[in-house]
Amino acid sequence: MQQQSKPSRPTDAAALVLGYCNFSSGAFDPTVWRAMSDLFAAIEPASGAGSAGNTGGTNDEQSVTECPTSSEQVAAVLGTRLDILAASEPAFRDSTQARAILEIVFSRLLPAYREYHADLLEHQPPGAIERPFFVMAAAQAVLAAGGPWDEPERYAALVQSSILQLNDYVGWRPMAVLENGRLSEPYGHERVRPIPLFIAGVGAAHGRYKNLVAGAIEILASAPPRL
């Protein structure tokens, strides 16, 4: 009697991201980061030629227009896909953690991050920082903070601790501090998270800079080691 093979688990980009949100404790997973980039790419497809005179270029040669509401659209796609998975996949029958992560990251943390860094990010238009790899960094920070995920009253504290976890870089300091010649510990709002454009093991994030960044990395990789 022929043994029946087990049904394969969904491996589409949304399912991969949701599986990470539902079961991970915040470990880095390059497959999921790539999947998040793919979700943004589906909403912001490449269009047009990347350079003058190019009338039939490949995807790599085409340009991308970033949409101000892409992260909101990705959140909607993930929410709809999660409903389907919860109804059809035993592994997602309990989707409490994934639903909490979606709410905390997209509805709370991303707006709160802009508010926290209002002085630094006020000139950034909607959608400029809510890019695929920044969203994944936010999700990873929230997951690392840990549950329980069925206590919405904890979400505000989770958002604040996740923002502090994200802020791992001092990119600028007030002029008065730089000119007084004394070393001092940066205060909280001086620490920020640069928007990731490339992650080793993942590649360049989808967006208007993808081809530029990927090309630069390729050049660096092929350069002589002594350089």
PDB file of N, CA and C in Angstrom, residues 115-192:
ATOM      1  N   GLU A 115       6.848  59.246  16.423  1.00  0.00           N
ATOM      2  CA  GLU A 115       6.601  60.232  17.476  1.00  0.00           C
ATOM      3  C   GLU A 115       7.815  60.371  18.387  1.00  0.00           C
ATOM      4  N   TYR A 116       8.446  59.254  18.717  1.00  0.00           N
ATOM      5  CA  TYR A 116       9.623  59.269  19.591  1.00  0.00           C
ATOM      6  C   TYR A 116      10.744  60.090  18.957  1.00  0.00           C
ATOM      7  N   HIS A 117      10.918  59.947  17.645  1.00  0.00           N
ATOM      8  CA  HIS A 117      11.983  60.662  16.934  1.00  0.00           C
ATOM      9  C   HIS A 117      11.408  61.791  16.077  1.00  0.00           C
ATOM     10  N   ALA A 118      10.407  62.497  16.600  1.00  0.00           N
ATOM     11  CA  ALA A 118       9.745  63.550  15.822  1.00  0.00           C
ATOM     12  C   ALA A 118      10.722  64.622  15.362  1.00  0.00           C
ATOM     13  N   ASP A 119      11.701  64.960  16.205  1.00  0.00           N
ATOM     14  CA  ASP A 119      12.663  65.998  15.832  1.00  0.00           C
ATOM     15  C   ASP A 119      13.582  65.546  14.709  1.00  0.00           C
ATOM     16  N   LEU A 120      13.856  64.256  14.653  1.00  0.00           N
ATOM     17  CA  LEU A 120      14.780  63.713  13.660  1.00  0.00           C
ATOM     18  C   LEU A 120      14.072  63.309  12.372  1.00  0.00           C
ATOM     19  N   LEU A 121      12.834  62.841  12.485  1.00  0.00           N
ATOM     20  CA  LEU A 121      12.136  62.249  11.342  1.00  0.00           C
ATOM     21  C   LEU A 121      10.996  63.103  10.802  1.00  0.00           C
ATOM     22  N   GLU A 122      10.849  64.321  11.310  1.00  0.00           N
ATOM     23  CA  GLU A 122       9.699  65.130  10.900  1.00  0.00           C
ATOM     24  C   GLU A 122       9.695  65.433   9.406  1.00  0.00           C
ATOM     25  N   HIS A 123      10.868  65.429   8.784  1.00  0.00           N
ATOM     26  CA  HIS A 123      10.934  65.727   7.351  1.00  0.00           C
ATOM     27  C   HIS A 123      10.721  64.495   6.487  1.00  0.00           C
ATOM     28  N   GLN A 124      10.649  63.322   7.109  1.00  0.00           N
ATOM     29  CA  GLN A 124      10.481  62.088   6.350  1.00  0.00           C
ATOM     30  C   GLN A 124       9.003  61.886   6.003  1.00  0.00           C
ATOM     31  N   PRO A 125       8.676  61.709   4.724  1.00  0.00           N
ATOM     32  CA  PRO A 125       7.274  61.547   4.328  1.00  0.00           C
ATOM     33  C   PRO A 125       6.725  60.193   4.766  1.00  0.00           C
ATOM     34  N   PRO A 126       5.413  60.034   4.781  1.00  0.00           N
ATOM     35  CA  PRO A 126       4.808  58.741   5.131  1.00  0.00           C
ATOM     36  C   PRO A 126       5.372  57.624   4.251  1.00  0.00           C
ATOM     37  N   GLY A 127       5.719  56.530   4.882  1.00  0.00           N
ATOM     38  CA  GLY A 127       6.246  55.383   4.158  1.00  0.00           C
ATOM     39  C   GLY A 127       7.745  55.362   3.999  1.00  0.00           C
ATOM     40  N   ALA A 128       8.422  56.459   4.305  1.00  0.00           N
ATOM     41  CA  ALA A 128       9.866  56.529   4.075  1.00  0.00           C
ATOM     42  C   ALA A 128      10.655  55.654   5.036  1.00  0.00           C
ATOM     43  N   ILE A 129      10.196  55.546   6.281  1.00  0.00           N
ATOM     44  CA  ILE A 129      10.909  54.693   7.232  1.00  0.00           C
ATOM     45  C   ILE A 129      10.223  53.340   7.398  1.00  0.00           C
ATOM     46  N   GLU A 130       8.962  53.246   6.989  1.00  0.00           N
ATOM     47  CA  GLU A 130       8.215  51.991   7.156  1.00  0.00           C
ATOM     48  C   GLU A 130       8.514  51.055   5.991  1.00  0.00           C
ATOM     49  N   ARG A 131       9.779  50.699   5.859  1.00  0.00           N
ATOM     50  CA  ARG A 131      10.252  49.860   4.767  1.00  0.00           C
ATOM     51  C   ARG A 131      10.452  48.419   5.259  1.00  0.00           C
ATOM     52  N   PRO A 132      10.596  47.464   4.322  1.00  0.00           N
ATOM     53  CA  PRO A 132      10.545  46.046   4.721  1.00  0.00           C
ATOM     54  C   PRO A 132      11.516  45.632   5.817  1.00  0.00           C
ATOM     55  N   PHE A 133      12.778  46.034   5.711  1.00  0.00           N
ATOM     56  CA  PHE A 133      13.747  45.564   6.702  1.00  0.00           C
ATOM     57  C   PHE A 133      13.589  46.292   8.033  1.00  0.00           C
ATOM     58  N   PHE A 134      13.098  47.537   8.007  1.00  0.00           N
ATOM     59  CA  PHE A 134      12.830  48.211   9.276  1.00  0.00           C
ATOM     60  C   PHE A 134      11.638  47.558   9.970  1.00  0.00           C
ATOM     61  N   VAL A 135      10.622  47.188   9.193  1.00  0.00           N
ATOM     62  CA  VAL A 135       9.466  46.492   9.768  1.00  0.00           C
ATOM     63  C   VAL A 135       9.906  45.170  10.395  1.00  0.00           C
ATOM     64  N   MET A 136      10.809  44.450   9.721  1.00  0.00           N
ATOM     65  CA  MET A 136      11.289  43.184  10.280  1.00  0.00           C
ATOM     66  C   MET A 136      12.122  43.413  11.534  1.00  0.00           C
ATOM     67  N   ALA A 137      12.926  44.466  11.544  1.00  0.00           N
ATOM     68  CA  ALA A 137      13.701  44.779  12.749  1.00  0.00           C
ATOM     69  C   ALA A 137      12.769  45.089  13.911  1.00  0.00           C
ATOM     70  N   ALA A 138      11.667  45.781  13.618  1.00  0.00           N
ATOM     71  CA  ALA A 138      10.684  46.095  14.654  1.00  0.00           C
ATOM     72  C   ALA A 138      10.017  44.824  15.171  1.00  0.00           C
ATOM     73  N   ALA A 139       9.629  43.939  14.260  1.00  0.00           N
ATOM     74  CA  ALA A 139       8.995  42.681  14.668  1.00  0.00           C
ATOM     75  C   ALA A 139       9.948  41.837  15.507  1.00  0.00           C
ATOM     76  N   GLN A 140      11.207  41.798  15.104  1.00  0.00           N
ATOM     77  CA  GLN A 140      12.203  41.026  15.845  1.00  0.00           C
ATOM     78  C   GLN A 140      12.384  41.583  17.251  1.00  0.00           C
ATOM     79  N   ALA A 141      12.387  42.905  17.381  1.00  0.00           N
ATOM     80  CA  ALA A 141      12.542  43.531  18.699  1.00  0.00           C
ATOM     81  C   ALA A 141      11.352  43.225  19.597  1.00  0.00           C
ATOM     82  N   VAL A 142      10.141  43.275  19.047  1.00  0.00           N
ATOM     83  CA  VAL A 142       8.942  42.985  19.840  1.00  0.00           C
ATOM     84  C   VAL A 142       8.938  41.527  20.278  1.00  0.00           C
ATOM     85  N   LEU A 143       9.257  40.626  19.362  1.00  0.00           N
ATOM     86  CA  LEU A 143       9.286  39.201  19.705  1.00  0.00           C
ATOM     87  C   LEU A 143      10.332  38.912  20.776  1.00  0.00           C
ATOM     88  N   ALA A 144      11.478  39.573  20.683  1.00  0.00           N
ATOM     89  CA  ALA A 144      12.534  39.363  21.676  1.00  0.00           C
ATOM     90  C   ALA A 144      12.106  39.850  23.052  1.00  0.00           C
ATOM     91  N   ALA A 145      11.241  40.866  23.084  1.00  0.00           N
ATOM     92  CA  ALA A 145      10.743  41.368  24.372  1.00  0.00           C
ATOM     93  C   ALA A 145       9.878  40.330  25.066  1.00  0.00           C
ATOM     94  N   GLY A 146       9.180  39.522  24.289  1.00  0.00           N
ATOM     95  CA  GLY A 146       8.431  38.398  24.857  1.00  0.00           C
ATOM     96  C   GLY A 146       7.022  38.729  25.289  1.00  0.00           C
ATOM     97  N   GLY A 147       6.222  37.641  25.420  1.00  0.00           N
ATOM     98  CA  GLY A 147       4.816  37.757  25.817  1.00  0.00           C
ATOM     99  C   GLY A 147       4.669  37.916  27.324  1.00  0.00           C
ATOM    100  N   PRO A 148       3.486  37.619  27.857  1.00  0.00           N
ATOM    101  CA  PRO A 148       2.329  37.028  27.163  1.00  0.00           C
ATOM    102  C   PRO A 148       1.690  37.990  26.169  1.00  0.00           C
ATOM    103  N   TRP A 149       1.088  37.392  25.124  1.00  0.00           N
ATOM    104  CA  TRP A 149       0.565  38.176  24.021  1.00  0.00           C
ATOM    105  C   TRP A 149      -0.937  38.418  24.113  1.00  0.00           C
ATOM    106  N   ASP A 150      -1.565  37.892  25.132  1.00  0.00           N
ATOM    107  CA  ASP A 150      -3.014  38.058  25.271  1.00  0.00           C
ATOM    108  C   ASP A 150      -3.364  39.098  26.335  1.00  0.00           C
ATOM    109  N   GLU A 151      -2.431  40.020  26.580  1.00  0.00           N
ATOM    110  CA  GLU A 151      -2.660  41.082  27.561  1.00  0.00           C
ATOM    111  C   GLU A 151      -2.423  42.438  26.891  1.00  0.00           C
ATOM    112  N   PRO A 152      -3.434  42.971  26.195  1.00  0.00           N
ATOM    113  CA  PRO A 152      -3.271  44.241  25.473  1.00  0.00           C
ATOM    114  C   PRO A 152      -2.809  45.400  26.349  1.00  0.00           C
ATOM    115  N   GLU A 153      -3.080  45.306  27.639  1.00  0.00           N
ATOM    116  CA  GLU A 153      -2.653  46.394  28.522  1.00  0.00           C
ATOM    117  C   GLU A 153      -1.125  46.482  28.606  1.00  0.00           C
ATOM    118  N   ARG A 154      -0.422  45.442  28.183  1.00  0.00           N
ATOM    119  CA  ARG A 154       1.044  45.451  28.194  1.00  0.00           C
ATOM    120  C   ARG A 154       1.634  46.026  26.912  1.00  0.00           C
ATOM    121  N   TYR A 155       0.820  46.221  25.895  1.00  0.00           N
ATOM    122  CA  TYR A 155       1.347  46.585  24.584  1.00  0.00           C
ATOM    123  C   TYR A 155       2.097  47.912  24.601  1.00  0.00           C
ATOM    124  N   ALA A 156       1.609  48.888  25.362  1.00  0.00           N
ATOM    125  CA  ALA A 156       2.274  50.195  25.402  1.00  0.00           C
ATOM    126  C   ALA A 156       3.694  50.067  25.948  1.00  0.00           C
ATOM    127  N   ALA A 157       3.851  49.271  27.000  1.00  0.00           N
ATOM    128  CA  ALA A 157       5.182  49.060  27.568  1.00  0.00           C
ATOM    129  C   ALA A 157       6.070  48.289  26.598  1.00  0.00           C
ATOM    130  N   LEU A 158       5.488  47.320  25.879  1.00  0.00           N
ATOM    131  CA  LEU A 158       6.245  46.561  24.884  1.00  0.00           C
ATOM    132  C   LEU A 158       6.751  47.475  23.774  1.00  0.00           C
ATOM    133  N   VAL A 159       5.914  48.399  23.359  1.00  0.00           N
ATOM    134  CA  VAL A 159       6.308  49.334  22.307  1.00  0.00           C
ATOM    135  C   VAL A 159       7.497  50.172  22.762  1.00  0.00           C
ATOM    136  N   GLN A 160       7.446  50.703  23.972  1.00  0.00           N
ATOM    137  CA  GLN A 160       8.532  51.546  24.467  1.00  0.00           C
ATOM    138  C   GLN A 160       9.835  50.770  24.608  1.00  0.00           C
ATOM    139  N   SER A 161       9.766  49.563  25.144  1.00  0.00           N
ATOM    140  CA  SER A 161      10.989  48.765  25.296  1.00  0.00           C
ATOM    141  C   SER A 161      11.540  48.354  23.935  1.00  0.00           C
ATOM    142  N   SER A 162      10.661  48.114  22.972  1.00  0.00           N
ATOM    143  CA  SER A 162      11.108  47.730  21.631  1.00  0.00           C
ATOM    144  C   SER A 162      11.771  48.899  20.918  1.00  0.00           C
ATOM    145  N   ILE A 163      11.264  50.102  21.131  1.00  0.00           N
ATOM    146  CA  ILE A 163      11.892  51.287  20.540  1.00  0.00           C
ATOM    147  C   ILE A 163      13.312  51.453  21.075  1.00  0.00           C
ATOM    148  N   LEU A 164      13.484  51.273  22.366  1.00  0.00           N
ATOM    149  CA  LEU A 164      14.823  51.380  22.953  1.00  0.00           C
ATOM    150  C   LEU A 164      15.740  50.296  22.413  1.00  0.00           C
ATOM    151  N   GLN A 165      15.192  49.115  22.167  1.00  0.00           N
ATOM    152  CA  GLN A 165      15.972  48.021  21.596  1.00  0.00           C
ATOM    153  C   GLN A 165      16.374  48.339  20.155  1.00  0.00           C
ATOM    154  N   LEU A 166      15.478  48.954  19.414  1.00  0.00           N
ATOM    155  CA  LEU A 166      15.768  49.315  18.024  1.00  0.00           C
ATOM    156  C   LEU A 166      16.851  50.384  17.934  1.00  0.00           C
ATOM    157  N   ASN A 167      16.827  51.337  18.843  1.00  0.00           N
ATOM    158  CA  ASN A 167      17.742  52.478  18.786  1.00  0.00           C
ATOM    159  C   ASN A 167      19.154  52.057  19.182  1.00  0.00           C
ATOM    160  N   ASP A 168      19.904  51.557  18.207  1.00  0.00           N
ATOM    161  CA  ASP A 168      21.229  51.003  18.507  1.00  0.00           C
ATOM    162  C   ASP A 168      22.366  51.773  17.841  1.00  0.00           C
ATOM    163  N   TYR A 169      22.095  52.983  17.374  1.00  0.00           N
ATOM    164  CA  TYR A 169      23.117  53.722  16.627  1.00  0.00           C
ATOM    165  C   TYR A 169      23.052  55.208  16.983  1.00  0.00           C
ATOM    166  N   VAL A 170      24.217  55.793  17.214  1.00  0.00           N
ATOM    167  CA  VAL A 170      24.298  57.232  17.457  1.00  0.00           C
ATOM    168  C   VAL A 170      24.822  57.875  16.178  1.00  0.00           C
ATOM    169  N   GLY A 171      23.936  58.504  15.432  1.00  0.00           N
ATOM    170  CA  GLY A 171      24.317  59.039  14.136  1.00  0.00           C
ATOM    171  C   GLY A 171      24.599  60.527  14.140  1.00  0.00           C
ATOM    172  N   TRP A 172      24.083  61.225  15.126  1.00  0.00           N
ATOM    173  CA  TRP A 172      24.326  62.662  15.200  1.00  0.00           C
ATOM    174  C   TRP A 172      24.279  63.096  16.652  1.00  0.00           C
ATOM    175  N   ARG A 173      24.952  64.211  16.952  1.00  0.00           N
ATOM    176  CA  ARG A 173      24.930  64.753  18.301  1.00  0.00           C
ATOM    177  C   ARG A 173      24.746  66.260  18.219  1.00  0.00           C
ATOM    178  N   PRO A 174      24.128  66.861  19.221  1.00  0.00           N
ATOM    179  CA  PRO A 174      23.944  68.320  19.203  1.00  0.00           C
ATOM    180  C   PRO A 174      25.279  69.044  19.066  1.00  0.00           C
ATOM    181  N   MET A 175      25.291  70.133  18.328  1.00  0.00           N
ATOM    182  CA  MET A 175      26.520  70.887  18.086  1.00  0.00           C
ATOM    183  C   MET A 175      27.185  71.320  19.392  1.00  0.00           C
ATOM    184  N   ALA A 176      26.393  71.709  20.370  1.00  0.00           N
ATOM    185  CA  ALA A 176      26.971  72.159  21.643  1.00  0.00           C
ATOM    186  C   ALA A 176      27.768  71.048  22.312  1.00  0.00           C
ATOM    187  N   VAL A 177      27.301  69.822  22.191  1.00  0.00           N
ATOM    188  CA  VAL A 177      28.009  68.686  22.783  1.00  0.00           C
ATOM    189  C   VAL A 177      29.312  68.437  22.046  1.00  0.00           C
ATOM    190  N   LEU A 178      29.293  68.554  20.728  1.00  0.00           N
ATOM    191  CA  LEU A 178      30.488  68.295  19.931  1.00  0.00           C
ATOM    192  C   LEU A 178      31.556  69.365  20.146  1.00  0.00           C
ATOM    193  N   GLU A 179      31.129  70.574  20.454  1.00  0.00           N
ATOM    194  CA  GLU A 179      32.085  71.685  20.556  1.00  0.00           C
ATOM    195  C   GLU A 179      32.664  71.882  21.951  1.00  0.00           C
ATOM    196  N   ASN A 180      32.051  71.262  22.977  1.00  0.00           N
ATOM    197  CA  ASN A 180      32.554  71.540  24.330  1.00  0.00           C
ATOM    198  C   ASN A 180      33.768  70.695  24.703  1.00  0.00           C
ATOM    199  N   GLY A 181      34.115  69.717  23.840  1.00  0.00           N
ATOM    200  CA  GLY A 181      35.325  68.945  24.074  1.00  0.00           C
ATOM    201  C   GLY A 181      35.226  67.904  25.160  1.00  0.00           C
ATOM    202  N   ARG A 182      34.057  67.721  25.742  1.00  0.00           N
ATOM    203  CA  ARG A 182      33.893  66.728  26.806  1.00  0.00           C
ATOM    204  C   ARG A 182      33.073  65.549  26.296  1.00  0.00           C
ATOM    205  N   LEU A 183      33.482  64.366  26.683  1.00  0.00           N
ATOM    206  CA  LEU A 183      32.730  63.167  26.324  1.00  0.00           C
ATOM    207  C   LEU A 183      31.522  63.045  27.233  1.00  0.00           C
ATOM    208  N   SER A 184      30.407  62.676  26.677  1.00  0.00           N
ATOM    209  CA  SER A 184      29.202  62.483  27.480  1.00  0.00           C
ATOM    210  C   SER A 184      28.360  61.371  26.868  1.00  0.00           C
ATOM    211  N   GLU A 185      27.636  60.700  27.715  1.00  0.00           N
ATOM    212  CA  GLU A 185      26.771  59.610  27.259  1.00  0.00           C
ATOM    213  C   GLU A 185      25.600  60.182  26.462  1.00  0.00           C
ATOM    214  N   PRO A 186      25.342  59.637  25.261  1.00  0.00           N
ATOM    215  CA  PRO A 186      24.199  60.125  24.477  1.00  0.00           C
ATOM    216  C   PRO A 186      22.894  59.919  25.244  1.00  0.00           C
ATOM    217  N   TYR A 187      22.003  60.879  25.141  1.00  0.00           N
ATOM    218  CA  TYR A 187      20.700  60.683  25.764  1.00  0.00           C
ATOM    219  C   TYR A 187      19.815  59.878  24.809  1.00  0.00           C
ATOM    220  N   GLY A 188      18.696  59.406  25.311  1.00  0.00           N
ATOM    221  CA  GLY A 188      17.897  58.424  24.586  1.00  0.00           C
ATOM    222  C   GLY A 188      17.544  58.782  23.161  1.00  0.00           C
ATOM    223  N   HIS A 189      17.156  60.021  22.933  1.00  0.00           N
ATOM    224  CA  HIS A 189      16.675  60.398  21.605  1.00  0.00           C
ATOM    225  C   HIS A 189      17.797  60.611  20.594  1.00  0.00           C
ATOM    226  N   GLU A 190      19.048  60.557  21.040  1.00  0.00           N
ATOM    227  CA  GLU A 190      20.161  60.608  20.094  1.00  0.00           C
ATOM    228  C   GLU A 190      20.403  59.251  19.453  1.00  0.00           C
ATOM    229  N   ARG A 191      19.926  58.215  20.085  1.00  0.00           N
ATOM    230  CA  ARG A 191      20.084  56.867  19.530  1.00  0.00           C
ATOM    231  C   ARG A 191      18.934  56.597  18.567  1.00  0.00           C
ATOM    232  N   VAL A 192      19.271  56.015  17.419  1.00  0.00           N
ATOM    233  CA  VAL A 192      18.281  55.795  16.376  1.00  0.00           C
ATOM    234  C   VAL A 192      18.598  54.484  15.661  1.00  0.00           C
TER     235      VAL A 192
END
